[in-house]
């Protein structure tokens, strides 16, 4: 079927027109392929952004926990020093 299409195109357009038509078709296929790839990349980018946001939130939570533990140790250390002395 494709071969028939190519033959008819060649007969209608002649050699130069045929080459141009083939190049146009090739460019259209390449453009379509690139659009699909860009769409897939956009989906990946969105997923990575969500994951990045989630990790930032976890990091903030962990930083708060570390700060609380530091404060607790400081308070405990002061308390122990005052009760011993």
mmCIF file of C-alpha atoms in Angstrom:
data_model
loop_
_atom_site.group_PDB
_atom_site.id
_atom_site.type_symbol
_atom_site.label_atom_id
_atom_site.label_comp_id
_atom_site.label_asym_id
_atom_site.label_seq_id
_atom_site.Cartn_x
_atom_site.Cartn_y
_atom_site.Cartn_z
ATOM 1 C CA UNK A 1 0.000 0.000 0.000
ATOM 2 C CA UNK A 2 2.774 2.414 0.943
ATOM 3 C CA UNK A 3 4.704 1.524 -2.173
ATOM 4 C CA UNK A 4 1.692 2.382 -4.320
ATOM 5 C CA UNK A 5 1.425 5.752 -2.575
ATOM 6 C CA UNK A 6 5.104 6.434 -3.225
ATOM 7 C CA UNK A 7 4.790 5.454 -6.886
ATOM 8 C CA UNK A 8 1.722 7.658 -7.435
ATOM 9 C CA UNK A 9 3.429 10.548 -5.679
ATOM 10 C CA UNK A 10 6.512 10.134 -7.866
ATOM 11 C CA UNK A 11 4.426 10.051 -11.034
ATOM 12 C CA UNK A 12 2.429 13.133 -10.020
ATOM 13 C CA UNK A 13 5.276 15.294 -8.753
ATOM 14 C CA UNK A 14 8.185 14.231 -10.910
ATOM 15 C CA UNK A 15 11.644 13.615 -9.469
ATOM 16 C CA UNK A 16 12.225 17.020 -7.855
ATOM 17 C CA UNK A 17 8.708 17.327 -6.518
ATOM 18 C CA UNK A 18 8.885 13.789 -5.228
ATOM 19 C CA UNK A 19 12.057 14.487 -3.275
ATOM 20 C CA UNK A 20 10.508 17.611 -1.802
ATOM 21 C CA UNK A 21 7.340 15.749 -0.859
ATOM 22 C CA UNK A 22 9.346 12.961 0.769
ATOM 23 C CA UNK A 23 11.403 15.492 2.717
ATOM 24 C CA UNK A 24 8.227 17.273 3.810
ATOM 25 C CA UNK A 25 6.690 14.008 4.979
ATOM 26 C CA UNK A 26 9.895 13.073 6.799
ATOM 27 C CA UNK A 27 9.960 16.474 8.500
ATOM 28 C CA UNK A 28 6.328 16.066 9.548
ATOM 29 C CA UNK A 29 7.048 12.636 11.038
ATOM 30 C CA UNK A 30 10.107 14.000 12.861
ATOM 31 C CA UNK A 31 8.094 16.939 14.221
ATOM 32 C CA UNK A 32 5.376 14.597 15.444
ATOM 33 C CA UNK A 33 7.961 12.374 17.099
ATOM 34 C CA UNK A 34 9.589 15.360 18.800
ATOM 35 C CA UNK A 35 6.219 16.564 20.089
ATOM 36 C CA UNK A 36 5.589 13.149 21.623
ATOM 37 C CA UNK A 37 9.053 13.150 23.197
ATOM 38 C CA UNK A 38 8.502 16.649 24.568
ATOM 39 C CA UNK A 39 5.203 15.534 26.080
ATOM 40 C CA UNK A 40 6.892 12.584 27.749
ATOM 41 C CA UNK A 41 9.678 14.840 29.044
ATOM 42 C CA UNK A 42 7.078 17.257 30.424
ATOM 43 C CA UNK A 43 5.421 14.398 32.330
ATOM 44 C CA UNK A 44 8.799 13.343 33.753
ATOM 45 C CA UNK A 45 9.606 16.927 34.702
ATOM 46 C CA UNK A 46 6.288 17.301 36.514
ATOM 47 C CA UNK A 47 6.897 14.070 38.449
ATOM 48 C CA UNK A 48 10.409 15.190 39.384
ATOM 49 C CA UNK A 49 9.133 18.577 40.568
ATOM 50 C CA UNK A 50 6.554 16.864 42.789
ATOM 51 C CA UNK A 51 9.218 14.544 44.184
ATOM 52 C CA UNK A 52 11.511 17.525 44.789
ATOM 53 C CA UNK A 53 8.756 19.371 46.670
ATOM 54 C CA UNK A 54 8.038 16.276 48.772
ATOM 55 C CA UNK A 55 11.719 15.891 49.645
ATOM 56 C CA UNK A 56 11.995 19.580 50.562
ATOM 57 C CA UNK A 57 9.067 19.181 52.955
ATOM 58 C CA UNK A 58 10.687 16.117 54.523
ATOM 59 C CA UNK A 59 13.963 18.006 54.852
ATOM 60 C CA UNK A 60 12.215 20.888 56.632
ATOM 61 C CA UNK A 61 10.531 18.456 59.022
ATOM 62 C CA UNK A 62 13.854 16.773 59.777
ATOM 63 C CA UNK A 63 15.547 20.137 60.340
ATOM 64 C CA UNK A 64 12.840 21.045 62.879
ATOM 65 C CA UNK A 65 13.341 17.725 64.657
ATOM 66 C CA UNK A 66 17.113 18.295 64.820
ATOM 67 C CA UNK A 67 16.593 21.820 66.215
ATOM 68 C CA UNK A 68 14.211 20.511 68.888
ATOM 69 C CA UNK A 69 16.685 17.813 69.900
ATOM 70 C CA UNK A 70 19.480 20.372 70.126
ATOM 71 C CA UNK A 71 17.316 22.580 72.345
ATOM 72 C CA UNK A 72 16.329 19.603 74.466
ATOM 73 C CA UNK A 73 19.980 18.593 74.936
ATOM 74 C CA UNK A 74 20.957 22.176 75.812
ATOM 75 C CA UNK A 75 18.144 22.409 78.325
ATOM 76 C CA UNK A 76 19.004 18.996 79.732
ATOM 77 C CA UNK A 77 22.698 19.882 79.983
ATOM 78 C CA UNK A 78 21.952 23.131 81.838
ATOM 79 C CA UNK A 79 19.498 21.403 84.100
ATOM 80 C CA UNK A 80 22.020 18.693 84.973
ATOM 81 C CA UNK A 81 24.744 21.288 85.658
ATOM 82 C CA UNK A 82 22.502 23.298 88.027
ATOM 83 C CA UNK A 83 21.271 20.276 89.958
ATOM 84 C CA UNK A 84 24.760 18.889 90.509
ATOM 85 C CA UNK A 85 26.330 22.152 91.642
#
